[in-house]
Coordinates of C-alpha atoms in Angstrom, one line a residue:
X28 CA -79.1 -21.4 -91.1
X29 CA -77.0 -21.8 -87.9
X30 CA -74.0 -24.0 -89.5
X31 CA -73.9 -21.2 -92.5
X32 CA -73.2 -18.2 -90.0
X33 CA -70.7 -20.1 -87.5
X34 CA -67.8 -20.0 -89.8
X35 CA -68.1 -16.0 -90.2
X36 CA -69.3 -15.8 -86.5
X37 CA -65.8 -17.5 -85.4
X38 CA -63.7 -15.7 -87.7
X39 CA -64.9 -12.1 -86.8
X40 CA -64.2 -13.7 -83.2
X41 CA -61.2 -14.9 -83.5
X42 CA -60.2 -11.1 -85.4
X43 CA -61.3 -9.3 -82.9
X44 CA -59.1 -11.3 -80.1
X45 CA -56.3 -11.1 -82.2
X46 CA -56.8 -7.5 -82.6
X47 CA -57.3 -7.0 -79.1
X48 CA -54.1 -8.8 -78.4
X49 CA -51.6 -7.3 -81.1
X50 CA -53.3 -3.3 -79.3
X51 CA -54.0 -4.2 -75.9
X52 CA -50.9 -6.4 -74.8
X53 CA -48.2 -7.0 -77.4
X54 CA -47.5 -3.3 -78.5
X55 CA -46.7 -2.3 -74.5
X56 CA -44.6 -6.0 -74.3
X57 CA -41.2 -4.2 -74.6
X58 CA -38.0 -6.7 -75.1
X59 CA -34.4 -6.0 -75.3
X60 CA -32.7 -8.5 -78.0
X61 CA -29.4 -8.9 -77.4
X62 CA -27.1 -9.7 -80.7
X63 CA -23.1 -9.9 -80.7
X64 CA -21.2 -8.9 -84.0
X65 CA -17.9 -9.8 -84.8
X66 CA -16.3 -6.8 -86.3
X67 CA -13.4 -5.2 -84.0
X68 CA -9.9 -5.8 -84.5
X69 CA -8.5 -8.8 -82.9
X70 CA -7.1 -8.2 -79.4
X71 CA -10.5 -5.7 -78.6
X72 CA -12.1 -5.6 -75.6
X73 CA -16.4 -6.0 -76.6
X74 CA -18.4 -3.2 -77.1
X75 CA -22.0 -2.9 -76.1
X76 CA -23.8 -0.3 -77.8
X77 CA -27.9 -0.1 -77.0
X78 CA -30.1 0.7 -80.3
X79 CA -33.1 2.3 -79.9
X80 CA -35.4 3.1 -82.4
X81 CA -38.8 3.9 -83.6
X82 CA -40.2 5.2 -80.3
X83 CA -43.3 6.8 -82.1
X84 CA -43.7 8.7 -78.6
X85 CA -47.2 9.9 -78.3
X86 CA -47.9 12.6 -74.9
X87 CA -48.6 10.4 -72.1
X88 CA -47.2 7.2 -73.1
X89 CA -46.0 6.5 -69.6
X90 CA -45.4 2.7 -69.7
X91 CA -42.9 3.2 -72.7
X92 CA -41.4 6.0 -71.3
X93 CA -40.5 4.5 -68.0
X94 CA -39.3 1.4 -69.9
X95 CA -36.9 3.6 -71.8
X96 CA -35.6 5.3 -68.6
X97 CA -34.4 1.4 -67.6
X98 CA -32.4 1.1 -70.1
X99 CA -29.7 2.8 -68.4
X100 CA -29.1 0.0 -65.9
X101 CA -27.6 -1.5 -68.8
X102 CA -24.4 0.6 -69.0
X103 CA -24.0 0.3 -72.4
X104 CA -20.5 2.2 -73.9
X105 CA -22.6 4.2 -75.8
X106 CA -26.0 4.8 -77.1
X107 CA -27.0 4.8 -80.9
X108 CA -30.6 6.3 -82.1
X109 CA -31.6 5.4 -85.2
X110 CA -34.7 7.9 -85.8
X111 CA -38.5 8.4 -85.2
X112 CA -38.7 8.9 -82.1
X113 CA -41.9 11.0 -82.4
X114 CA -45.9 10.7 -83.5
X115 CA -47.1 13.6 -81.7
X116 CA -45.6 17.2 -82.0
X117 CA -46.3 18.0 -78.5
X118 CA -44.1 14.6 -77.4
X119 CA -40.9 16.6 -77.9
X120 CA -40.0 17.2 -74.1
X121 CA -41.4 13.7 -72.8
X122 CA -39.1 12.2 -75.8
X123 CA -36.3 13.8 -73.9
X124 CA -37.2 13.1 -70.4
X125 CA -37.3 9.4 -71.1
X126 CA -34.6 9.3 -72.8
X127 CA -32.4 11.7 -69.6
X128 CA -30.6 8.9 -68.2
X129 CA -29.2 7.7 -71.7
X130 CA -28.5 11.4 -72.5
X131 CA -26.0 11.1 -69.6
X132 CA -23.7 8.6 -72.1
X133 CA -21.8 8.9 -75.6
X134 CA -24.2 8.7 -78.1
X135 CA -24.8 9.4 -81.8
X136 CA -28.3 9.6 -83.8
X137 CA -30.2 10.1 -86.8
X138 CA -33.6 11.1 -87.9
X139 CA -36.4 9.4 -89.7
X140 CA -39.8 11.1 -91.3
X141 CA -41.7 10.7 -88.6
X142 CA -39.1 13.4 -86.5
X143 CA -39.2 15.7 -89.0
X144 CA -43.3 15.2 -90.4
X145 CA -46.0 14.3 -88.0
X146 CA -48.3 11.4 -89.2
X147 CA -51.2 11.6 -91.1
X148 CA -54.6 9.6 -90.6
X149 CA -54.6 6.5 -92.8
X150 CA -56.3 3.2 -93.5
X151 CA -53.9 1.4 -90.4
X152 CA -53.8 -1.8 -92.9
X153 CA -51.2 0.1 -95.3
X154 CA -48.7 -1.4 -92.9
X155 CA -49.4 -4.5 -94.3
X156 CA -49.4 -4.1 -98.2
X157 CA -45.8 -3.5 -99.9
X158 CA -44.3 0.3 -100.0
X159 CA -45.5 1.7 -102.8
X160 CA -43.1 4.9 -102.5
X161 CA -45.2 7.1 -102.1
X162 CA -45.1 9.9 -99.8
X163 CA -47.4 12.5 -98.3
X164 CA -45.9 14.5 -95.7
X165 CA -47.8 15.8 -92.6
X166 CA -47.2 19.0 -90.7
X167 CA -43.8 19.9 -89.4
X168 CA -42.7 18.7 -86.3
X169 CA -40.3 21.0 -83.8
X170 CA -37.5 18.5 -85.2
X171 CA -35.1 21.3 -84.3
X172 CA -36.0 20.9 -80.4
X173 CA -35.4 17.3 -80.7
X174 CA -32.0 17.9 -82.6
X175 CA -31.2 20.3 -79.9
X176 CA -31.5 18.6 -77.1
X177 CA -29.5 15.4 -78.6
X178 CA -27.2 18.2 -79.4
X179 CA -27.0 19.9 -75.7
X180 CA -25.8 15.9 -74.8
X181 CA -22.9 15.8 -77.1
X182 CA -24.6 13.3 -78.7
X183 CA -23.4 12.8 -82.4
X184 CA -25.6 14.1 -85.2
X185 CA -25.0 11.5 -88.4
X186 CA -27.6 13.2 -90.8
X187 CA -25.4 12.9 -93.6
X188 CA -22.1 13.5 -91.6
X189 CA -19.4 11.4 -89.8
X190 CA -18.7 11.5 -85.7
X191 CA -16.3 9.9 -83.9
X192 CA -16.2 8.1 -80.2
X193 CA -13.5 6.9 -77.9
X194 CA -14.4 4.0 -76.1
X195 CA -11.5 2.4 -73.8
X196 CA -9.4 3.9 -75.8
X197 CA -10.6 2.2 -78.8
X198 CA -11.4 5.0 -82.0
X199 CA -14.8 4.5 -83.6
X200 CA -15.9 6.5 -86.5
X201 CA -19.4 6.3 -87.1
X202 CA -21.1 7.1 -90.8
X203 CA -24.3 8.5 -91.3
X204 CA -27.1 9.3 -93.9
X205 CA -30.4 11.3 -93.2
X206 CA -33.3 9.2 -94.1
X207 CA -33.8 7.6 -97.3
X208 CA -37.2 7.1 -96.8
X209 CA -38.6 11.1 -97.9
X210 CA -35.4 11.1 -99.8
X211 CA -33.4 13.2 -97.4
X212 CA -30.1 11.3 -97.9
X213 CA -27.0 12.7 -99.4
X214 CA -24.7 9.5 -99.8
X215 CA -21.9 12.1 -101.8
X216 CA -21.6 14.3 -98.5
X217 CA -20.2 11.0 -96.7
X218 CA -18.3 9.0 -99.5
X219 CA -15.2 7.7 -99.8
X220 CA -15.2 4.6 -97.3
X221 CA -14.1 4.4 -94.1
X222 CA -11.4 6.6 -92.1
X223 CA -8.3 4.3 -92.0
X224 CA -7.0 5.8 -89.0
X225 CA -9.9 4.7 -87.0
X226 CA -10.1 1.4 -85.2
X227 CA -13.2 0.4 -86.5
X228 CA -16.0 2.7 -88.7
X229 CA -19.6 1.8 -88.7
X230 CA -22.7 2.9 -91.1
X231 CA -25.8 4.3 -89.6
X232 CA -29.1 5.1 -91.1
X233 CA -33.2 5.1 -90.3
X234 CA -34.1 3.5 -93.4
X235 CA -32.4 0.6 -94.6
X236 CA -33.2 1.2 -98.7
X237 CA -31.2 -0.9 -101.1
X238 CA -29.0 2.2 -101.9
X239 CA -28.2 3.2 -98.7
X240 CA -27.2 -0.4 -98.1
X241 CA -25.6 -1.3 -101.3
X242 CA -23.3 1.9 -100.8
X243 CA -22.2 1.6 -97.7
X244 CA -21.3 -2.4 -97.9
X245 CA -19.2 -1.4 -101.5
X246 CA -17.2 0.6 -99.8
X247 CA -16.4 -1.6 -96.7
X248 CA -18.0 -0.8 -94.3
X249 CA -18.3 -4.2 -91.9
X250 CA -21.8 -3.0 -90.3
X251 CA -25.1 -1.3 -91.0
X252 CA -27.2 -0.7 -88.3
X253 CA -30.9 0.3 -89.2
X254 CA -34.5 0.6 -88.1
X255 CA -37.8 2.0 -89.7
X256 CA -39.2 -1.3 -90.6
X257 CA -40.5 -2.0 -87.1
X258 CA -39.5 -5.4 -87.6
X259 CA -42.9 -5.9 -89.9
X260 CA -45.2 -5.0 -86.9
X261 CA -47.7 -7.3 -88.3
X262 CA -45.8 -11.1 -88.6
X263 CA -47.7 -14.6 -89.4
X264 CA -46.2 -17.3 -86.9
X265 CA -43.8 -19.7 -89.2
X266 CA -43.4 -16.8 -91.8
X267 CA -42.9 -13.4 -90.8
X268 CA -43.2 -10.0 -91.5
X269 CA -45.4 -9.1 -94.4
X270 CA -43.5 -5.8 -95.5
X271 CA -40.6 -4.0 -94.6
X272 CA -42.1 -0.2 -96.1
X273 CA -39.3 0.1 -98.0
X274 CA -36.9 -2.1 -101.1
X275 CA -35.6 -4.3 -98.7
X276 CA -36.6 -8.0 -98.8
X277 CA -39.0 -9.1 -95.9
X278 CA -36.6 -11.9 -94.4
X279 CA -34.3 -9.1 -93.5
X280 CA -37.1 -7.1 -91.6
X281 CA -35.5 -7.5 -88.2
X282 CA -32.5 -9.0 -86.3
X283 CA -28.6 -9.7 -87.7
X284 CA -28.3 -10.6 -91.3
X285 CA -25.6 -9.9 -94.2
X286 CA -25.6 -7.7 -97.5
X287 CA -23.5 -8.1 -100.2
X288 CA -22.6 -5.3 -102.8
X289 CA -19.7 -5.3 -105.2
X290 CA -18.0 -8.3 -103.8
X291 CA -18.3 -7.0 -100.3
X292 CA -20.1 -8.3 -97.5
X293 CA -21.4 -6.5 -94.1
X294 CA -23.5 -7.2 -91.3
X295 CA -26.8 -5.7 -90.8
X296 CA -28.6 -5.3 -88.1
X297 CA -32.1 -3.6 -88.2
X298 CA -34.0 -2.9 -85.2
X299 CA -37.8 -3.8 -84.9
X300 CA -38.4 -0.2 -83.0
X301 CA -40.3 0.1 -79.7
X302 CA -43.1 1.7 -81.2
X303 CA -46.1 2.3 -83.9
X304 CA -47.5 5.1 -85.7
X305 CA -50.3 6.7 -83.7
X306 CA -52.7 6.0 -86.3
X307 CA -51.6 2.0 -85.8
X308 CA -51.0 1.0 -82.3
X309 CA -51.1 -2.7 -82.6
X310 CA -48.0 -5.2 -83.2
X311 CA -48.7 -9.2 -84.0
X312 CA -45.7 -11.6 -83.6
X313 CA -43.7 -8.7 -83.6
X314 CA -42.9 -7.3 -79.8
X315 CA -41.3 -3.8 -79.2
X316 CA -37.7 -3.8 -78.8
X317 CA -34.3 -2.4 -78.1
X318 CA -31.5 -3.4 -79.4
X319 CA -27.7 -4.3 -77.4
X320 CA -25.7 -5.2 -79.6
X321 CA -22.2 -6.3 -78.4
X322 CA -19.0 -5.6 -81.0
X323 CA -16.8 -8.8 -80.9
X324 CA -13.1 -9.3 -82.0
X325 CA -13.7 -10.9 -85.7
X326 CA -11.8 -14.4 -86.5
X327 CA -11.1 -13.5 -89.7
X328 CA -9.0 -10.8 -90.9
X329 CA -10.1 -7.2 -92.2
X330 CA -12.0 -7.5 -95.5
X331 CA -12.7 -11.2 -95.9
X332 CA -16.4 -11.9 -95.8
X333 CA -18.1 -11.6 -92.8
X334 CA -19.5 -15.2 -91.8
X335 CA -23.5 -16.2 -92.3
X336 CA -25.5 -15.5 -89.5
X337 CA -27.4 -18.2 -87.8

């Protein structure tokens, strides 16, 4: 009887390590990726804007928190968030303390579901089986504290609105949608492509859903900058993430890729977050990140097709 209950013996073994692994270690292994992007007009001196995203901060999650306060020793230009930072309603004021030094720089954001709904207790292994769209909404979270404080910063709100930022006197004009994911995006309050006077204009949203993409890249925009997708959280070595929880192809669930819509081509860069939902605190093959991305001078001129990523 022995050789019949190995095989199930070392399988529940080797589960349970892994388990313990992807909880224990790898979701508190936070990384910075660093990615260039050649979109600024030739002559530009780089920009390095940090991306952080999907902090899922849950009331005494010190480690991240301090980890997050770091990130100012990077002196990026400016700061873009790019939504859920919470899974705890009470998390509001530790979401802002962590995030003081940053607060201190230029900066621009939008929300996700998980800043405006708190999560709900579920199965943890829907992460891993394709979005199904559908939806149920926990209790309200004290978004509007959150809002305010990013507010009090001067930071720019891009929930379906344009901002603007001078960087070395370089004008950047940032484009926004609230999150397509609970369908809170209004793509008409922001159409019409970017502002020609601006040096460069760049599309920001939590979500990155096929419309939001496909609308944004049409009307030329050179670069999307996303998150929500955490990147997969659960990856198998030599093939990736499983899902993305939303339209958007799995191969594209983190890091610098392209997207092409009406002849048009863009960067996109989607961040792999820094956290989990409360209800699923484990990442495998997937670390928590932020994101510096540094804006290059492109070697092509303005609306030729940006170049394959490696």
């Amino acid at each position: 009887m022995r050789p019949r209950s190995a095989f199930p013996l070392a399988v529940a073994v080797t589960g349970a390590a892994c388990l313990t692994y992807a909880a224990a270690y790898e979701a508190r292994s936070f990384r910075l990726r660093r990615v260039e992007v050649p979109v600024l007009p030739r002559g530009a001196r780089p920009v390095r804007i940090l991306q952080v995203s999907d902090i899922h901060m849950v009331s005494g999650q010190r480690r991240k928190q301090e980890w997050l306060r770091r990130l100012d020793a990077l002196h990026p230009d400016f700061v873009l968030n790019t939504g859920d930072n919470l899974s705890d309603p009470d998390a509001v004021p530790e979401t802002l303390d962590a995030l003081g030094p940053l607060l201190g720089r230029p900066g621009a954001y939008v929300f996700g579901s998980n800043d405006y709904y708190g999560p709900r207790p579920k199965d943890p292994t829907g992460y891993l089986r394709r979005d199904d769209g559908t939806r149920r909404l926990g209790r309200e979270n004290p978004w509007t504290d959150l809002r305010d404080g990013f507010d009090a910063a001067a930071w720019e709100n891009l929930n379906n609105a344009r901002g603007r930022l001078k960087v070395d006197g370089l004008d950047i004009e940032l484009v926004g949608l609230d999150d397509p994911h609970i369908d809170r995006d209004r793509y008409e309050q922001v159409a019409g492509g970017p502002d020609p006077t601006a040096d460069i204009s760049l599309a920001v949203v939590h979500a990155p859903y096929l419309r939001a993409l496909d609308a944004f890249t049409a009307e030329g925009y050179p670069l999307v900058i996303a998150g929500h997708t955490h990147g997969g959280q659960v990856c198998v070595p030599f093939y990736g993430a499983l899902t993305t929880n939303c339209d958007l192809d799995r191969k594209r669930a983190k890091g610098l890729s392209t997207h092409t819509s009406a002849g048009r081509e863009a960067y996109l860069h989607v961040s792999a977050g820094c956290g989990t939902s409360r209800y699923a605190r484990f990442r495998f093959a997937c670390p928590p990140e932020a994101t510096l991305l540094t804006l290059t001078p492109r070697q092509s001129t303005p609306g030729t097709p940006a170049p394959t990523p490696r």
